Coordinates of C-alpha atoms and ligand atoms in Angstrom, one line a residue:
X1 CA -19.4 62.5 -249.2
X2 CA -19.5 65.1 -246.7
X3 CA -16.8 67.4 -246.7
X4 CA -16.1 67.1 -242.9
X5 CA -13.1 65.4 -241.6
X6 CA -13.3 63.4 -238.1
X7 CA -10.9 64.2 -235.6
X8 CA -10.1 60.6 -234.2
X9 CA -11.2 57.3 -236.0
X10 CA -10.8 54.3 -232.9
X11 CA -10.6 50.9 -234.1
X12 CA -11.3 48.3 -231.5
X13 CA -9.6 44.8 -231.8
X14 CA -8.2 44.2 -228.4
X15 CA -10.2 41.6 -227.9
X16 CA -9.1 37.9 -227.5
X17 CA -11.2 36.4 -230.5
X18 CA -11.0 33.0 -228.5
X19 CA -13.6 31.3 -230.8
X20 CA -11.9 31.6 -233.3
X21 CA -9.7 28.9 -231.8
X22 CA -6.4 30.8 -234.0
X23 CA -2.5 31.3 -233.5
X24 CA -3.2 33.8 -235.6
X25 CA -5.4 37.4 -234.4
X26 CA -8.9 37.4 -235.0
X27 CA -8.7 40.9 -236.9
X28 CA -6.1 39.3 -238.9
X29 CA -8.0 36.4 -240.5
X30 CA -8.6 37.3 -244.2
X31 CA -11.1 37.8 -246.9
X32 CA -11.6 38.2 -250.2
X33 CA -7.8 39.7 -250.5
X34 CA -7.5 41.9 -246.9
X35 CA -7.4 41.0 -243.7
X36 CA -10.7 42.2 -241.8
X37 CA -8.7 44.9 -240.0
X38 CA -7.8 45.9 -243.7
X39 CA -11.4 46.4 -244.6
X40 CA -11.9 47.9 -241.1
X41 CA -9.1 50.3 -242.4
X42 CA -10.3 51.1 -245.5
X43 CA -13.8 51.9 -244.9
X44 CA -12.3 54.2 -241.7
X45 CA -9.7 55.8 -244.8
X46 CA -12.7 56.7 -247.1
X47 CA -14.3 59.2 -244.4
X48 CA -11.0 60.5 -243.8
X49 CA -9.7 61.0 -240.1
X50 CA -6.6 62.8 -239.1
X51 CA -5.5 60.6 -237.6
X52 CA -6.5 56.3 -236.8
X53 CA -5.8 54.5 -233.4
X54 CA -6.4 50.9 -233.1
X55 CA -6.8 49.3 -229.8
X56 CA -4.6 46.7 -229.6
X57 CA -4.0 43.9 -226.5
X58 CA -4.2 39.9 -227.2
X59 CA -1.7 39.1 -230.4
X60 CA -1.2 42.5 -230.5
X61 CA 2.4 41.7 -232.0
X62 CA 0.8 40.6 -234.3
X63 CA -1.4 43.2 -235.6
X64 CA 0.8 46.3 -234.5
X65 CA 3.0 44.6 -237.2
X66 CA 0.2 44.2 -239.8
X67 CA -0.3 47.9 -238.9
X68 CA 3.5 48.4 -239.6
X69 CA 2.7 47.2 -242.8
X70 CA 0.5 50.1 -244.1
X71 CA -1.2 48.3 -246.7
X72 CA -3.6 50.9 -247.2
X73 CA -1.5 53.7 -247.6
X74 CA -2.4 55.8 -244.4
X75 CA -1.1 55.4 -241.0
X76 CA -2.6 53.7 -237.9
X77 CA -1.3 53.7 -235.3
X78 CA -1.4 51.4 -232.6
X79 CA -2.5 52.0 -228.7
X80 CA -2.4 48.9 -226.5
X81 CA -4.7 47.8 -223.8
X82 CA -3.7 45.9 -221.2
X83 CA -6.2 43.9 -219.2
X84 CA -8.9 44.8 -221.9
X85 CA -11.3 45.9 -219.1
X86 CA -14.5 46.1 -221.7
X87 CA -14.9 48.7 -224.9
X88 CA -15.7 51.8 -222.8
X89 CA -12.0 51.2 -221.0
X90 CA -11.0 50.5 -224.5
X91 CA -11.8 53.7 -226.4
X92 CA -10.6 55.8 -223.0
X93 CA -6.9 54.5 -223.8
X94 CA -7.4 55.8 -227.3
X95 CA -8.6 58.5 -226.7
X96 CA -5.9 59.6 -224.1
X97 CA -3.5 58.4 -226.8
X98 CA -5.2 61.3 -229.0
X99 CA -4.4 63.7 -226.4
X100 CA -6.6 66.4 -224.6
X101 CA -6.3 68.9 -227.5
X102 CA -8.4 66.4 -229.5
X103 CA -11.9 68.2 -230.1
X104 CA -15.2 67.6 -233.1
X105 CA -16.2 64.1 -233.7
X106 CA -14.4 60.6 -233.1
X107 CA -15.3 58.0 -234.7
X108 CA -15.5 54.1 -233.1
X109 CA -15.2 51.3 -235.5
X110 CA -15.2 46.9 -234.2
X111 CA -12.2 45.7 -235.6
X112 CA -14.3 42.9 -236.6
X113 CA -16.9 44.4 -238.8
X114 CA -15.1 43.6 -242.3
X115 CA -18.8 44.3 -244.5
X116 CA -19.6 47.9 -243.1
X117 CA -19.1 50.8 -246.3
X118 CA -17.9 54.2 -246.3
X119 CA -21.4 55.0 -247.6
X120 CA -23.0 53.9 -244.2
X121 CA -20.2 56.3 -242.4
X122 CA -20.7 58.4 -244.2
X123 CA -24.7 58.8 -243.3
X124 CA -23.9 58.7 -240.0
X125 CA -21.8 61.2 -240.2
X126 CA -23.7 63.5 -241.8
X127 CA -26.3 62.2 -239.3
X128 CA -24.1 63.6 -236.9
X129 CA -23.4 66.8 -237.8
X130 CA -27.1 67.5 -238.9
X131 CA -28.6 66.3 -235.7
X132 CA -25.7 68.6 -233.5
X133 CA -25.8 65.4 -231.7
X134 CA -23.4 63.7 -228.4
X135 CA -23.1 60.4 -230.2
X136 CA -25.0 59.8 -233.5
X137 CA -24.7 55.3 -232.9
X138 CA -25.3 52.5 -236.1
X139 CA -28.2 50.6 -235.4
X140 CA -29.4 47.2 -237.7
X141 CA -32.4 45.4 -237.1
X142 CA -31.5 41.7 -236.6
X143 CA -33.1 38.9 -238.2
X144 CA -31.8 36.8 -234.8
X145 CA -30.5 40.0 -232.1
X146 CA -28.8 36.7 -230.0
X147 CA -25.6 38.0 -228.5
X148 CA -25.9 42.0 -229.1
X149 CA -26.8 45.0 -227.3
X150 CA -30.5 46.4 -227.6
X151 CA -31.5 49.5 -228.6
X152 CA -33.7 50.8 -226.3
X153 CA -36.1 53.6 -227.0
X154 CA -39.0 56.1 -224.8
X155 CA -42.4 55.9 -226.8
X156 CA -41.1 58.5 -229.1
X157 CA -38.7 56.9 -230.6
X158 CA -35.4 58.8 -229.0
X159 CA -32.9 56.3 -228.0
X160 CA -33.0 56.1 -224.2
X161 CA -29.6 53.6 -223.9
X162 CA -28.1 50.3 -225.0
X163 CA -28.6 47.0 -223.0
X164 CA -25.7 44.1 -223.7
X165 CA -27.8 40.6 -223.8
X166 CA -26.0 39.7 -220.4
X167 CA -27.5 42.2 -218.6
X168 CA -31.2 42.3 -220.3
X169 CA -34.8 41.2 -219.5
X170 CA -36.6 39.2 -220.9
X171 CA -38.7 42.3 -222.2
X172 CA -35.5 44.2 -223.8
X173 CA -33.8 40.7 -225.1
X174 CA -37.0 41.3 -227.4
X175 CA -35.8 44.1 -229.2
X176 CA -34.6 42.8 -233.0
X177 CA -32.6 46.6 -233.1
X178 CA -29.1 46.9 -231.8
X179 CA -25.5 48.0 -231.3
X180 CA -23.2 47.4 -234.0
X181 CA -20.5 49.4 -231.9
X182 CA -19.9 51.8 -234.8
X183 CA -20.6 55.6 -233.4
X184 CA -19.7 59.1 -234.1
X185 CA -18.9 61.0 -230.9
X186 CA -17.9 64.3 -230.1
X187 CA -14.9 64.2 -228.4
X188 CA -15.4 66.4 -225.5
X189 CA -18.8 64.5 -224.2
X190 CA -17.3 60.9 -225.1
X191 CA -14.0 62.1 -222.7
X192 CA -16.0 63.5 -219.9
X193 CA -18.4 60.6 -219.8
X194 CA -15.6 57.6 -220.4
X195 CA -14.5 58.7 -216.7
X196 CA -18.4 58.1 -215.3
X197 CA -18.3 54.3 -216.5
X198 CA -18.5 52.0 -213.9
X199 CA -18.2 47.8 -213.9
X200 CA -21.0 47.5 -212.3
X201 CA -22.3 45.0 -214.7
X202 CA -22.7 41.3 -216.0
X203 CA -19.0 41.1 -217.5
X204 CA -17.5 43.3 -215.1
X205 CA -15.9 45.8 -218.3
X206 CA -16.1 49.3 -218.5
X207 CA -19.2 49.3 -220.9
X208 CA -18.7 51.9 -224.6
X209 CA -22.4 51.2 -224.4
X210 CA -23.3 52.9 -221.4
X211 CA -22.3 56.3 -222.2
X212 CA -25.0 56.5 -224.2
X213 CA -27.2 56.4 -221.4
X214 CA -25.6 58.9 -219.8
X215 CA -25.3 61.3 -222.3
X216 CA -29.7 61.0 -222.5
X217 CA -29.5 61.3 -219.2
X218 CA -27.7 64.6 -218.8
X219 CA -30.0 65.9 -221.5
X220 CA -27.6 65.9 -224.6
X221 CA -28.4 64.5 -228.0
X222 CA -28.5 61.2 -229.2
X223 CA -28.8 60.4 -232.4
X224 CA -29.1 56.8 -234.7
X225 CA -28.8 56.0 -238.2
X226 CA -30.0 52.2 -239.1
X227 CA -28.1 50.7 -241.3
X228 CA -30.1 50.2 -244.8
X229 CA -28.9 46.0 -245.0
X230 CA -28.4 44.4 -241.3
X231 CA -25.5 42.6 -242.8
X232 CA -23.5 44.8 -243.2
X233 CA -22.5 45.2 -240.0
X234 CA -22.6 42.1 -239.6
X235 CA -19.6 41.0 -236.5
X236 CA -17.2 38.4 -237.0
X237 CA -16.4 36.2 -234.1
X238 CA -15.8 32.5 -235.1
X239 CA -14.5 30.7 -238.7
X240 CA -18.7 29.9 -239.7
X241 CA -19.2 34.0 -239.3
X242 CA -15.7 34.5 -241.9
X243 CA -17.8 32.2 -244.1
X244 CA -20.5 34.1 -244.1
X245 CA -18.9 37.6 -244.2
X246 CA -16.7 35.9 -247.1
X247 CA -19.3 35.0 -248.9
X248 CA -21.4 38.6 -248.6
X249 CA -18.3 40.3 -249.4
X250 CA -17.7 38.2 -252.6
X251 CA -21.7 38.8 -253.8
X252 CA -21.1 42.8 -253.4
X253 CA -17.5 42.8 -255.2
X254 CA -18.8 40.4 -258.2
X255 CA -22.1 42.3 -258.4
X256 CA -20.4 45.7 -258.7
X257 CA -18.0 43.9 -261.2
X258 CA -21.2 42.8 -263.2
X259 CA -22.7 46.5 -263.2
X260 CA -19.2 48.0 -264.8
X261 CA -19.9 45.4 -267.9
X262 CA -18.3 42.5 -266.7
X263 CA -20.7 38.6 -267.8
X264 CA -20.0 36.5 -264.8
X265 CA -22.0 33.4 -266.0
X266 CA -22.1 31.3 -262.6
X267 CA -21.6 33.9 -259.6
X268 CA -21.8 31.6 -256.7
X269 CA -18.7 29.7 -258.0
X270 CA -16.8 33.3 -258.7
X271 CA -14.5 34.4 -256.2
X272 CA -12.3 37.3 -256.1
X273 CA -10.3 39.8 -254.3
X274 CA -10.9 43.3 -253.7
X275 CA -8.0 44.1 -255.9
X276 CA -8.6 43.2 -258.6
X277 CA -9.4 44.9 -262.0
X278 CA -12.0 44.4 -264.6
X279 CA -13.2 45.4 -267.8
X280 CA -16.1 45.6 -270.0
X281 CA -17.1 42.5 -271.9
X282 CA -14.5 40.2 -269.9
X283 CA -16.1 36.9 -268.9
X284 CA -15.7 35.0 -266.5
X285 CA -16.4 31.2 -266.5
X286 CA -17.5 29.2 -263.2
X287 CA -15.0 28.1 -260.9
X288 CA -13.1 31.5 -261.3
X289 CA -10.9 32.7 -258.5
X290 CA -9.0 35.7 -259.2
X291 CA -6.5 37.0 -256.3
X292 CA -4.2 39.7 -255.5
X293 CA -3.5 42.5 -258.1
X294 CA -5.1 40.5 -260.7
X295 CA -6.1 42.1 -264.3
X296 CA -8.2 41.1 -267.0
X297 CA -8.7 43.4 -269.8
X298 CA -11.5 43.9 -272.6
X299 CA -13.2 41.3 -274.3
X300 CA -11.1 38.5 -272.4
X301 CA -12.3 35.3 -271.0
X302 CA -11.6 33.7 -268.3
X303 CA -12.7 30.2 -266.8
X304 CA -13.7 27.5 -266.1
X305 CA -11.7 26.3 -263.5
X306 CA -8.9 29.1 -262.9
X307 CA -7.5 30.5 -260.5
X308 CA -4.8 33.6 -261.1
X309 CA -3.1 35.4 -259.0
X310 CA -1.3 38.7 -259.5
X311 CA -1.9 38.1 -263.4
X312 CA -2.2 40.6 -266.2
X313 CA -5.1 38.6 -269.4
X314 CA -4.4 41.0 -272.0
X315 CA -7.6 41.8 -274.4
X316 CA -9.2 39.3 -276.3
X317 CA -8.0 36.5 -274.6
X318 CA -8.7 33.3 -273.8
X319 CA -7.4 31.3 -270.0
X320 CA -9.3 28.0 -269.5
X321 CA -8.2 25.4 -266.5
X322 CA -5.5 27.5 -265.6
X323 CA -3.1 28.1 -262.6
X324 CA -1.6 31.6 -262.8
X325 CA 1.1 33.1 -260.6
X326 CA 2.6 36.4 -261.9
X327 CA 2.2 35.9 -265.4
X328 CA 1.7 38.5 -268.4
X329 CA -0.5 36.9 -270.8
X330 CA -0.9 39.2 -273.9
X331 CA -3.6 40.5 -276.3
X332 CA -5.5 37.4 -278.3
X333 CA -3.4 35.1 -276.1
X334 CA -4.5 31.7 -275.6
X335 CA -3.8 29.3 -272.2
X336 CA -4.7 26.0 -271.5
X337 CA -6.8 23.9 -270.6
X338 CA -4.2 22.6 -267.8
X339 CA -1.2 25.0 -268.0
X340 CA 0.7 26.3 -265.3
X341 CA 2.1 29.9 -265.2
X342 CA 4.9 31.1 -263.1
X343 CA 6.3 34.6 -261.7
X344 CA 8.0 36.2 -264.3
X345 CA 5.9 33.9 -267.4
X346 CA 5.2 37.1 -270.5
X347 CA 3.0 35.7 -273.4
X348 CA 3.6 37.7 -276.1
X349 CA -0.3 38.7 -278.3
X350 CA -1.4 35.8 -280.3
X351 CA 0.6 33.4 -278.3
X352 CA -0.6 29.8 -277.3
X353 CA 0.3 28.1 -274.1
X354 CA -1.6 24.8 -274.6
X355 CA -1.7 21.7 -272.8
X356 CA 0.3 20.6 -269.7
X357 CA 2.7 23.3 -270.4
X358 CA 4.5 25.2 -267.2
X359 CA 6.1 28.1 -267.9
X360 CA 8.7 30.2 -265.6
X361 CA 10.2 33.3 -265.8
X362 CA 10.2 33.2 -269.4
X363 CA 9.1 35.9 -272.4
X364 CA 7.9 34.3 -275.8
X365 CA 7.5 36.5 -278.4
X366 CA 4.2 37.7 -280.5
X367 CA 2.6 34.7 -282.3
X368 CA 5.1 31.8 -280.9
X369 CA 2.9 28.4 -279.8
X370 CA 4.1 26.5 -277.0
X371 CA 0.7 23.7 -277.9
X372 CA 1.5 20.9 -275.9
X373 CA 3.7 19.1 -272.7
X374 CA 6.5 21.2 -272.3
X375 CA 8.8 22.8 -269.7
X376 CA 9.8 26.6 -270.6
X377 CA 12.3 28.1 -267.7
X378 CA 14.3 30.2 -267.7
X379 CA 13.9 31.6 -271.2
X380 CA 12.9 34.4 -274.1
X381 CA 11.4 32.6 -277.2
X382 CA 11.6 35.3 -279.9
X383 CA 8.2 36.1 -282.5
X384 CA 6.3 32.9 -284.5
X385 CA 8.3 30.8 -283.2
X386 CA 6.7 27.1 -282.2
X387 CA 8.0 24.9 -279.4
X388 CA 7.1 21.4 -280.6
X389 CA 5.3 19.0 -278.0
X390 CA 6.9 17.8 -274.5
X391 CA 10.1 20.4 -275.4
X392 CA 11.8 20.8 -272.0
X393 CA 14.0 24.2 -271.5
X394 CA 16.7 22.3 -269.0
X395 CA 17.3 25.4 -266.7
X396 CA 19.2 23.8 -264.0
X397 CA 22.2 22.1 -263.8
X398 CA 21.4 21.2 -260.1
X399 CA 22.9 24.1 -259.0
X400 CA 22.4 27.1 -260.6
X401 CA 20.2 28.3 -263.6
X402 CA 20.8 28.7 -266.5
X403 CA 19.5 30.8 -269.3
X404 CA 17.7 29.7 -272.7
X405 CA 18.0 31.4 -276.1
X406 CA 15.0 30.6 -279.0
X407 CA 15.1 33.5 -282.0
X408 CA 12.7 34.2 -284.2
X409 CA 10.6 31.7 -287.0
X410 CA 12.4 28.8 -284.5
X411 CA 10.5 25.4 -285.4
X412 CA 11.5 23.5 -282.2
X413 CA 10.8 19.6 -282.8
X414 CA 8.9 17.6 -280.8
X415 CA 11.0 15.9 -277.5
X416 CA 14.1 18.9 -278.0
X417 CA 16.0 18.7 -274.5
X418 CA 17.1 22.5 -274.5
X419 CA 20.3 22.2 -271.9
X420 CA 21.2 25.3 -271.1
X421 CA 22.8 27.8 -271.6
X422 CA 22.1 27.5 -275.0
X423 CA 20.7 29.8 -278.2
X424 CA 18.8 28.8 -281.4
X425 CA 19.4 31.2 -283.4
X426 CA 16.4 32.9 -285.6
X427 CA 14.8 30.7 -288.5
X428 CA 16.8 27.6 -287.0
X429 CA 15.5 24.2 -286.6
X430 CA 15.9 21.7 -284.4
X431 CA 15.3 17.5 -284.8
X432 CA 12.7 15.9 -282.7
X433 CA 14.3 13.9 -279.7
X434 CA 17.3 16.3 -279.6
X435 CA 19.4 16.9 -276.9
X436 CA 20.6 20.3 -277.8
X437 CA 23.8 21.2 -275.6
X438 CA 25.5 23.4 -278.1
X439 CA 23.8 26.2 -279.9
X440 CA 22.1 26.3 -283.0
X441 CA 23.3 29.4 -285.9
X442 CA 20.7 30.6 -287.7
X443 CA 18.6 28.5 -290.5
X444 CA 20.7 25.2 -289.5
X445 CA 19.0 22.8 -287.8
X446 CA 20.3 21.0 -284.7
X447 CA 20.3 17.1 -284.4
X448 CA 21.5 15.8 -281.9
X449 CA 20.6 12.0 -281.1
X450 CA 21.6 8.7 -282.4
X451 CA 20.5 7.8 -286.0
X452 CA 18.0 4.9 -285.8
X453 CA 19.3 1.1 -286.8
X454 CA 16.5 -2.0 -287.1
X455 CA 18.1 -5.2 -285.5
X456 CA 15.5 -7.8 -288.0
X457 CA 13.8 -10.6 -286.2
X458 CA 15.2 -9.8 -282.7
X459 CA 11.7 -10.6 -281.1
X460 CA 10.7 -13.6 -282.4
X461 CA 14.3 -14.5 -281.5
X462 CA 14.6 -12.6 -278.2
X463 CA 11.3 -12.8 -277.1
X464 CA 10.3 -15.9 -278.3
X465 CA 6.6 -16.9 -277.1
X466 CA 5.1 -13.6 -276.3
X467 CA 2.6 -12.1 -278.4
X468 CA 4.9 -9.8 -279.8
X469 CA 6.3 -12.6 -281.4
X470 CA 3.5 -14.1 -282.4
X471 CA 2.5 -10.9 -284.2
X472 CA 5.3 -10.6 -285.6
X473 CA 5.7 -14.1 -286.7
X474 CA 1.5 -13.8 -288.5
X475 CA 2.7 -10.5 -290.0
X476 CA 6.1 -11.8 -291.4
X477 CA 3.7 -15.0 -293.1
X478 CA 1.2 -12.3 -294.3
X479 CA 4.1 -10.7 -296.7
X480 CA 5.6 -13.9 -296.9
X481 CA 1.7 -15.0 -298.8
X482 CA 1.1 -11.6 -300.1
X483 CA 4.4 -12.0 -301.9
X484 CA 3.8 -15.4 -303.0
X485 CA -0.2 -14.0 -304.1
X486 CA 1.3 -11.3 -306.1
X487 CA 3.5 -14.4 -308.3
X488 CA 0.8 -16.0 -308.4
X489 CA -1.5 -12.9 -310.2
X490 CA 2.0 -12.1 -312.0
X491 CA 1.0 -15.9 -314.1
X492 CA -2.0 -15.4 -313.8
X493 CA -2.1 -12.6 -315.8
X494 CA 0.6 -13.9 -318.7
X495 CA -1.3 -17.1 -319.3
Ligands
UD1_501 C1 -20.4 44.5 -228.4 C2 -21.1 45.9 -227.9 C3 -22.9 45.4 -228.2 C4 -22.7 45.1 -229.3 C5 -21.5 44.3 -230.4 C6 -21.5 44.6 -232.1 C7 -19.9 46.9 -225.9 C8 -19.8 46.6 -224.2 N1 -21.4 45.5 -226.3 O1 -20.1 43.3 -227.4 O2 -23.6 46.2 -227.8 O3 -23.9 44.3 -230.0 O4 -20.1 44.9 -229.9 O5 -20.6 43.4 -232.4 O6 -19.3 47.3 -226.6 N2 -12.2 45.3 -227.3 C9 -11.4 45.8 -227.1 N3 -10.8 45.8 -225.9 C10 -11.7 45.3 -224.3 C11 -13.1 44.4 -225.4 C12 -13.2 44.4 -226.6 O7 -10.8 46.4 -227.8 O8 -11.4 45.3 -223.8 C13 -12.6 44.9 -228.8 C14 -13.2 43.6 -229.6 O9 -11.5 43.2 -229.4 C15 -13.8 43.9 -230.6 C16 -15.0 45.1 -230.4 O10 -14.6 45.1 -228.8 O11 -13.5 43.9 -231.9 C17 -16.2 44.5 -229.2 O12 -15.8 43.9 -228.5 P1 -16.8 41.9 -228.1 O13 -16.2 41.6 -227.1 O14 -16.5 41.4 -229.6 O15 -18.2 42.8 -227.5 P2 -20.0 42.0 -228.2 O16 -19.9 41.4 -226.8 O17 -19.9 41.9 -229.3
CA502 CA1 -17.6 41.2 -231.6

């Protein structure tokens, strides 16, 4: 990294984004955990401009609101461009907003190039300083340059200008080196030449690209850097390109974590955002999606088929086929398959949340288990307790939510309804099938169900002619024969 800080960064984001066909501003469409504009601002933030200006036009209320959130920890100031008279016009307005006193380097980046890296911006700035250039542009060699401005060079390889595709002749269209709309300019040279732009071109706009030709004509130094990988400079104009960019960014993030010691068994079906943190020796299996600030600690295994948002997975835990949002899973815990952990779930060390278990705002102490088919909501469960299959924490009376407390070493019998507010104290049991509405004291068993009574012969009397009645009759006859047979045996023995 150069210690050098550019004076101003300008992000171009006033264009309409027609091809997205969206009511959301183009630069606010997201990929891998951030809007496009957020990725661009993050890359710019890494080179530390003294001020960052975002030129807004179409959908400017949305974009301005997003900037006000300052999600990226540094301020970017919107500058309104109305009407949108071209990229040169946009930069002119931004520079006016920045003030006449600005001198030094001005970085220009389009808001729709989310894959641009800080590394490339640093290379561009370093080249700009080294060449003592009036302008330094980032170029890329595209397998298909259609739609981009082309870089025209003299026989010695010096840039002489940029020609927009719509203004290009057949010979220029053959050129596969393109303009990326990423530049560093000297502020004074930029200001002087923006004032000279005309709209005498195919689109009737002030082209920022024309500044390059004007500088060259004046004998000013124009330098260039070619992107190591053209894909980093891809612009997003429609949702197909957005999907391409998302895939490339996913590859980049996934590769980063593999190099940091994470095993990813199927990178093609593993998706994660830029806010995710993984420790070495984590294993991610196929179809795993990690969103938000999800953090997975050393040795944990997640997947297949997991979606985790803002979730912490403790060291050595296992999470299989689970959907978790805002949950904290303790070290050595096991979750899944088919488990839904909602915000405020906190599982202690070596806990279990098994198949078809849903939890919300629930704290489960170390070594406790909720193995099967249960709902645990608004609850605190102590340590080493077991919640039997099909237990429901009945937390909602139709108006308000209430809290349930389960102590340490408790055995909640299968199919218990714990009607909150209620407490099952340390060492207590509940009988299977109980509807527990009163607190259970320490060491007691709470039994809250009808005693069973069997009405003999009911099926044969009341459901005569059914298969059940038939089966009952056969069983009764068998019993009678057995009884007779045993009498015979007794007689045989005694004779
Ligand atoms: C522009 C470049 C082209 C380059 C390509 C790279 C010009 C004239 N052309 O073309 O050489 O190959 O980017 O992707 O600069 N914008 C504004 N205000 C405007 C017009 C555009 O802020 O009045 C913004 C857009 O929102 C966008 C960026 O500038 O973020 C580029 O504009 P766009 O219309 O996409 O230009 P391209 O035709 O892609
Ligand atoms: Ca574009």
